[in-house]
Coordinates of C-alpha atoms in Angstrom, one line a residue:
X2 CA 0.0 0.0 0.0
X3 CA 1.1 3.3 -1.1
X4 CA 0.6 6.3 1.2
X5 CA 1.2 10.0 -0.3
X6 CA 0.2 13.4 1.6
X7 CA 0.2 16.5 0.0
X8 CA -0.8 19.4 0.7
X9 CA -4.1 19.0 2.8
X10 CA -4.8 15.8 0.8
X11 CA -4.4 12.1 2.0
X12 CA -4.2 9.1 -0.9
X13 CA -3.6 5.5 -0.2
X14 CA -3.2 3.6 -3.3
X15 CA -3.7 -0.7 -2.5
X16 CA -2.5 -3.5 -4.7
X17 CA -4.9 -6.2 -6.2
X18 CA -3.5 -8.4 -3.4
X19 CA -4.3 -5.8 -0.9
X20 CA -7.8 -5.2 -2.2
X21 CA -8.7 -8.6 -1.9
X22 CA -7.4 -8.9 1.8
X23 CA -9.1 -5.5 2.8
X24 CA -12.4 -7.3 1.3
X25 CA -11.8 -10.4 3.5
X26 CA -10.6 -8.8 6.8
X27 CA -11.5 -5.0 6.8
X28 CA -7.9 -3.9 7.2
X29 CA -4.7 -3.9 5.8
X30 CA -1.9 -1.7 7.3
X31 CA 1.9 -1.5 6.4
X32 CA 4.6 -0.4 9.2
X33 CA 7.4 1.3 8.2
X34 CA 10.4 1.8 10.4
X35 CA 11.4 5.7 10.9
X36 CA 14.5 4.9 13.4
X37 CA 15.9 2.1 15.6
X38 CA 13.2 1.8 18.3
X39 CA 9.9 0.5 18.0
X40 CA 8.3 4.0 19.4
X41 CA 10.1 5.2 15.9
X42 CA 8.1 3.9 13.3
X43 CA 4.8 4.9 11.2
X44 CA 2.0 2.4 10.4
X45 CA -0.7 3.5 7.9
X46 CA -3.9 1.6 7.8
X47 CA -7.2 1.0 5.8
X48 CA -9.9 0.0 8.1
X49 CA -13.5 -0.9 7.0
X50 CA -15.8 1.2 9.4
X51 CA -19.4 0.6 11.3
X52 CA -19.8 4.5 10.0
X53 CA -21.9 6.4 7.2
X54 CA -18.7 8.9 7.1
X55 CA -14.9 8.6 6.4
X56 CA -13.2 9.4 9.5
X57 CA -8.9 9.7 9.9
X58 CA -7.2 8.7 13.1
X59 CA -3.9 9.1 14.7
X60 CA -2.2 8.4 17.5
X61 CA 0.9 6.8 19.0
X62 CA 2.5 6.0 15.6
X63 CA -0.5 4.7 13.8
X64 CA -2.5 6.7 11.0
X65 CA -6.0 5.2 10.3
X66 CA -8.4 5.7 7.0
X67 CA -11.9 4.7 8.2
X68 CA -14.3 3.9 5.2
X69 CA -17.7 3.6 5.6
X70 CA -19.2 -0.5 5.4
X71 CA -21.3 -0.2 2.7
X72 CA -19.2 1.8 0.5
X73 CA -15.8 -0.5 1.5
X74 CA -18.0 -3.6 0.4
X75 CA -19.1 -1.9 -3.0
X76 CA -15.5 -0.8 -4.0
X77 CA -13.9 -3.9 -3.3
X78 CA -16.3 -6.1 -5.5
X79 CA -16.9 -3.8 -8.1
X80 CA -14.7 -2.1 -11.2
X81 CA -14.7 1.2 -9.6
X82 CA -11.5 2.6 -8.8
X83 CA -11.6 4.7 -6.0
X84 CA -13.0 6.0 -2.9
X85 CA -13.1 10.0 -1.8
X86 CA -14.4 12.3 0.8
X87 CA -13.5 15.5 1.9
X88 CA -13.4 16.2 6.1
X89 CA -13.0 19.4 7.6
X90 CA -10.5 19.4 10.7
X91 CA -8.9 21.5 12.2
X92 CA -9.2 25.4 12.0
X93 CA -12.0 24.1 9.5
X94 CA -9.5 23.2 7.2
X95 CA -10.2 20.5 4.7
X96 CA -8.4 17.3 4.5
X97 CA -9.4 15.4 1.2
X98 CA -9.4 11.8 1.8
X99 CA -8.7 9.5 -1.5
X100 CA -8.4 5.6 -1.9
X101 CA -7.5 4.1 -5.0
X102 CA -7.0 0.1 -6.6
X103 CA -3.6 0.6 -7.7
X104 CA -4.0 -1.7 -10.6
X105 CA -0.8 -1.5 -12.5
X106 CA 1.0 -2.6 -9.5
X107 CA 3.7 -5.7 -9.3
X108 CA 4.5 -5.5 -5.6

């Protein structure tokens, strides 16, 4: 899973092989060591949600994407592509949310 922030935008782009495990568990998340102790690392996860919004969490190390059930279940068994929302945070500053099937991948 590729994570890129930009700006105020957030976009997590999932392999076919991590499509189909999102579809079959409701998460997939990929740690990424940052330094040589445990508290210094990043993990970036996709988590299907008991929600009718997309929500974004983070906290001791660990950024969370939150999709909504119904519209988790729809992209994963369908041909569409991707998955956006736009949430206002902070300040009222929006953060636009965006989760693609990365479909030329070979990872």
């Amino acid at each position: 899973m590729k994570l890129r922030l930009e700006d105020n935008s957030l976009r997590l782009r999932l392999s076919e092989a991590e499509v189909r495990h999102f579809a079959a568990t409701g998460r997939v998340a990929v740690g990424m060591a940052l330094g040589p102790t445990q508290q210094e690392s990043l993990t970036y996860a996709l988590e299907r949600a008991d929600s009718e919004e997309f929500r974004v969490t983070y906290g001791t190390g660990t950024l969370t994407v939150k999709v909504p059930a119904a519209l988790a279940d729809t992209w994963t068994s369908t041909t569409q592509n991707g998955l956006s929302a736009t949430l206002m945070v902070a300040k009222n500053q929006p953060l636009r949310i965006l989760v693609e099937k990365d479909l030329d991948c070979s990872h």
